[in-house]
Amino acid sequence: MNLWNEGQELLKGVHCKAEYKEQIVERNQGNPFIEAIPNRLDIEIFYDKLYSVPMFKTEHLELGIEDRLELVQQIKPSFWLPLPSHYDKYRSLYNMLKIGYQSRNPVTAIYNRQFAIGWDKILETGLDENGANIAGNIQTAQSSTEIGLSGMGKSKVYERILKLLFPQVIHHSEYKGRKLLTTQVVWLKIECPSGKSVGALCKNFYAAVDDLLGSKFYEKHGKKVGQLMIWRKEWLRWQRKLILEY
């Protein structure tokens, strides 16, 4: 594979079996993808889980000043002090996840109808005036933008939150007495290509999923990115049309 980020270490979290929880929001109840997400953490528990300090031994007090200064330089990788702004980011991620899954309920007919129609046909057809695709589904996927100077820790905060507070993959087998053999990828970190290529981004997405699940999406779909670009242009055309009509 000729990937722009080949050789870079991918951020990986944990795999777990699905454990379903009651939901406060009525629309979220009955959606196994949402019910399997861990419960929201209070700010005190959030701080406890993210806070970390370097290992300290009492004999370090007996070291000379130069040796102690050398130890001080090792603080950065292991010291983490959560801030109120970090909890705001966690809250935003948590809400985005649950709202995004509202239009992706694997036990509903409308969700499975999309697979029967085929994503090729769905992307080619576009959206109607209400924002629904040909299957009648209206996407609830959320997005967010973080802008700041390079090196100030934007990515590190999100990486730590995702890795420590959310499972990366949830394996479903049964839901309310019915078989549900599906794998839920909760999050995946992919760097944006420096060349701003959508094709490169798609290829790296397939490669990252394959690395995580042991699948063969890159082998199956990596060569079809050209067709994806055509669908993307069609989708953007429909989006512009909807905006103009409104």
Coordinates of C-alpha atoms in Angstrom, one line a residue:
M1 CA 0.0 0.0 0.0
N2 CA 1.3 3.4 -0.9
L3 CA 0.0 5.5 2.0
W4 CA 1.1 9.0 2.9
N5 CA 1.3 8.1 6.6
E6 CA 2.7 4.6 6.2
G7 CA 4.9 3.7 9.2
Q8 CA 3.2 6.1 11.6
E9 CA 1.9 4.6 14.8
L10 CA -1.9 4.6 14.9
L11 CA -3.8 5.6 18.1
K12 CA -5.5 2.5 19.5
G13 CA -8.0 2.0 22.3
V14 CA -9.7 -1.0 23.8
H15 CA -12.2 -3.6 22.4
C16 CA -15.1 -4.6 24.6
K17 CA -18.3 -6.6 24.6
A18 CA -21.5 -4.5 24.5
E19 CA -23.3 -3.8 27.7
Y20 CA -26.6 -1.9 27.2
K21 CA -27.7 0.9 29.5
E22 CA -31.0 2.7 30.0
Q23 CA -31.2 6.1 28.3
I24 CA -32.5 9.4 29.6
V25 CA -33.3 10.7 26.2
E26 CA -36.3 8.8 24.8
R27 CA -35.0 8.9 21.2
N28 CA -31.8 7.1 22.3
Q29 CA -33.7 4.2 23.9
G30 CA -33.9 1.1 21.8
N31 CA -30.7 1.9 19.9
P32 CA -28.0 -0.6 20.8
F33 CA -25.2 1.6 19.3
I34 CA -26.2 4.3 21.8
E35 CA -27.0 2.1 24.7
A36 CA -23.5 0.5 24.5
I37 CA -21.7 3.8 25.0
P38 CA -20.4 4.2 28.5
N39 CA -22.4 6.4 30.9
R40 CA -21.5 10.1 31.0
L41 CA -18.9 10.9 33.6
D42 CA -19.3 13.6 36.2
I43 CA -16.6 16.2 36.2
E44 CA -14.9 14.9 39.4
I45 CA -14.6 11.3 38.0
F46 CA -13.4 12.8 34.7
Y47 CA -10.6 14.6 36.5
D48 CA -9.6 11.4 38.4
K49 CA -9.4 9.3 35.3
L50 CA -7.4 11.8 33.3
Y51 CA -5.1 13.1 36.0
S52 CA -1.6 11.5 36.2
V53 CA 1.7 12.2 37.8
P54 CA 5.2 10.7 37.2
M55 CA 6.4 7.9 39.5
F56 CA 8.3 9.2 42.5
K57 CA 10.7 7.3 44.8
T58 CA 11.8 8.7 48.2
E59 CA 15.5 8.0 47.3
H60 CA 15.2 10.7 44.6
L61 CA 15.5 13.2 47.4
E62 CA 19.0 12.0 48.0
L63 CA 20.1 12.7 44.5
G64 CA 22.4 15.5 43.4
I65 CA 20.9 18.6 41.8
E66 CA 21.9 17.6 38.3
D67 CA 20.3 14.2 38.6
R68 CA 17.1 15.8 40.0
L69 CA 17.0 18.3 37.1
E70 CA 17.3 15.3 34.7
L71 CA 14.3 13.7 36.4
V72 CA 12.4 17.0 36.1
Q73 CA 12.8 16.8 32.3
Q74 CA 10.9 13.5 32.4
I75 CA 7.8 15.0 33.9
K76 CA 6.2 16.1 30.6
P77 CA 5.2 12.7 29.1
S78 CA 3.6 11.4 32.3
F79 CA 2.1 14.5 34.0
W80 CA -1.4 15.5 33.0
L81 CA -3.6 18.0 34.8
P82 CA -7.2 18.1 33.5
L83 CA -8.7 21.5 33.0
P84 CA -12.3 22.7 32.8
S85 CA -11.9 23.2 29.1
H86 CA -11.0 19.5 28.7
Y87 CA -14.3 18.5 30.3
D88 CA -16.0 20.8 27.8
K89 CA -14.3 18.9 25.0
Y90 CA -15.3 15.6 26.6
R91 CA -19.0 16.7 26.8
S92 CA -18.9 17.8 23.2
L93 CA -17.5 14.5 22.0
Y94 CA -20.0 12.5 24.1
N95 CA -23.0 14.5 22.7
M96 CA -21.7 14.2 19.1
L97 CA -21.4 10.4 19.5
K98 CA -24.9 9.8 20.7
I99 CA -26.6 12.3 18.4
G100 CA -24.7 10.8 15.4
Y101 CA -26.0 7.4 16.2
Q102 CA -29.6 8.5 16.3
S103 CA -29.9 8.0 12.5
R104 CA -27.9 4.7 12.6
N105 CA -30.0 2.3 14.6
P106 CA -29.1 -1.3 13.4
V107 CA -32.4 -2.8 14.6
T108 CA -34.6 -0.4 12.6
A109 CA -36.0 -1.1 9.1
I110 CA -34.9 2.2 7.7
Y111 CA -31.3 1.6 8.6
N112 CA -31.2 -1.8 7.0
R113 CA -33.1 -0.6 4.0
Q114 CA -30.0 1.5 3.1
F115 CA -27.9 -1.7 2.8
A116 CA -30.6 -3.3 0.6
I117 CA -30.6 -0.3 -1.7
G118 CA -26.8 0.0 -1.8
W119 CA -24.6 3.0 -0.9
D120 CA -23.7 3.5 -4.5
K121 CA -27.4 4.2 -5.3
I122 CA -27.9 6.3 -2.2
L123 CA -24.9 8.6 -2.9
E124 CA -25.8 8.9 -6.6
T125 CA -29.4 9.9 -5.8
G126 CA -28.5 12.5 -3.2
L127 CA -30.9 14.1 -0.7
D128 CA -34.5 15.4 -1.0
E129 CA -35.7 18.8 0.1
N130 CA -36.0 17.5 3.7
G131 CA -32.4 16.2 3.8
A132 CA -33.5 12.5 3.6
N133 CA -31.7 10.0 1.3
I134 CA -33.5 7.6 -1.0
A135 CA -34.2 5.2 1.9
G136 CA -35.9 8.0 3.9
N137 CA -33.1 8.4 6.5
I138 CA -32.0 11.8 7.6
Q139 CA -28.5 11.8 8.9
T140 CA -27.8 13.2 12.4
A141 CA -24.0 13.0 12.2
Q142 CA -22.3 15.8 14.0
S143 CA -19.0 17.7 13.4
S144 CA -16.7 20.0 15.3
T145 CA -13.7 22.1 14.5
E146 CA -10.8 22.9 16.8
I147 CA -8.5 25.8 15.7
G148 CA -5.3 26.7 17.4
L149 CA -1.5 27.0 17.0
S150 CA 0.5 23.9 16.2
G151 CA 2.0 22.2 19.2
M152 CA -0.4 23.6 21.8
G153 CA -1.9 20.2 22.6
K154 CA -5.2 20.2 20.6
S155 CA -4.8 16.6 19.4
K156 CA -3.3 15.3 22.6
V157 CA -6.3 16.3 24.6
Y158 CA -8.7 14.5 22.3
E159 CA -6.5 11.5 22.0
R160 CA -6.3 11.1 25.8
I161 CA -10.1 11.5 26.2
L162 CA -10.9 9.0 23.5
K163 CA -8.3 6.4 24.6
L164 CA -9.1 6.5 28.3
L165 CA -12.8 7.3 28.4
F166 CA -14.3 5.6 25.4
P167 CA -13.9 2.0 24.0
Q168 CA -12.6 2.1 20.4
V169 CA -14.5 -1.0 19.3
I170 CA -17.7 -2.5 20.8
H171 CA -18.6 -6.1 19.8
H172 CA -22.4 -6.9 19.7
S173 CA -23.8 -10.4 19.7
E174 CA -27.3 -10.2 21.1
Y175 CA -29.8 -7.4 21.8
K176 CA -33.1 -8.0 23.7
G177 CA -33.1 -11.7 22.8
R178 CA -32.3 -11.2 19.1
K179 CA -29.0 -11.9 17.4
L180 CA -27.0 -8.7 16.6
L181 CA -23.7 -9.8 15.2
T182 CA -22.1 -6.5 14.4
T183 CA -18.9 -4.6 15.2
Q184 CA -19.2 -0.9 16.3
V185 CA -16.2 1.3 15.7
V186 CA -16.7 4.2 18.1
W187 CA -13.8 6.3 17.1
L188 CA -10.8 6.3 14.7
K189 CA -8.0 8.8 14.5
I190 CA -6.8 9.7 10.9
E191 CA -4.5 12.5 10.1
C192 CA -5.6 14.9 7.3
P193 CA -3.3 14.4 4.2
S194 CA -0.9 17.3 3.6
G195 CA -2.0 17.4 0.0
K196 CA -5.7 17.9 0.9
S197 CA -6.6 14.9 -1.2
V198 CA -9.9 13.3 -0.4
G199 CA -8.7 10.1 -2.2
A200 CA -5.7 9.8 0.1
L201 CA -8.0 10.4 3.1
C202 CA -10.3 7.6 2.0
K203 CA -7.5 5.2 1.4
N204 CA -6.0 5.9 4.8
F205 CA -9.4 5.4 6.4
Y206 CA -9.7 2.0 4.8
A207 CA -6.2 1.1 5.9
A208 CA -6.8 2.3 9.5
V209 CA -10.0 0.2 9.8
D210 CA -8.2 -2.8 8.4
D211 CA -5.4 -2.4 10.9
L212 CA -8.0 -2.2 13.7
L213 CA -10.3 -5.0 12.7
G214 CA -8.2 -7.2 10.5
S215 CA -10.6 -6.6 7.6
K216 CA -9.8 -6.1 3.9
F217 CA -11.6 -2.8 3.1
Y218 CA -8.5 -1.3 1.5
E219 CA -8.1 -4.2 -0.8
K220 CA -11.8 -4.2 -1.7
H221 CA -12.5 -0.4 -1.9
G222 CA -9.1 1.4 -2.1
K223 CA -9.0 1.3 -5.8
K224 CA -12.5 2.8 -6.2
V225 CA -11.7 6.2 -4.8
G226 CA -12.1 7.8 -8.2
Q227 CA -15.8 6.8 -8.3
L228 CA -16.1 8.1 -4.7
M229 CA -14.9 11.5 -5.9
I230 CA -17.7 11.6 -8.5
W231 CA -20.3 10.8 -5.8
R232 CA -18.8 13.4 -3.6
K233 CA -19.3 16.0 -6.3
E234 CA -22.9 14.9 -6.8
W235 CA -23.5 15.1 -3.0
L236 CA -22.0 18.6 -2.9
R237 CA -24.2 19.6 -5.8
W238 CA -27.3 18.5 -3.9
Q239 CA -26.2 20.3 -0.8
R240 CA -25.7 23.5 -2.7
K241 CA -29.1 23.1 -4.3
L242 CA -30.8 22.6 -0.9
I243 CA -29.0 25.7 0.5
L244 CA -30.2 27.8 -2.4
E245 CA -33.7 26.6 -2.2
Y246 CA -33.9 27.5 1.5

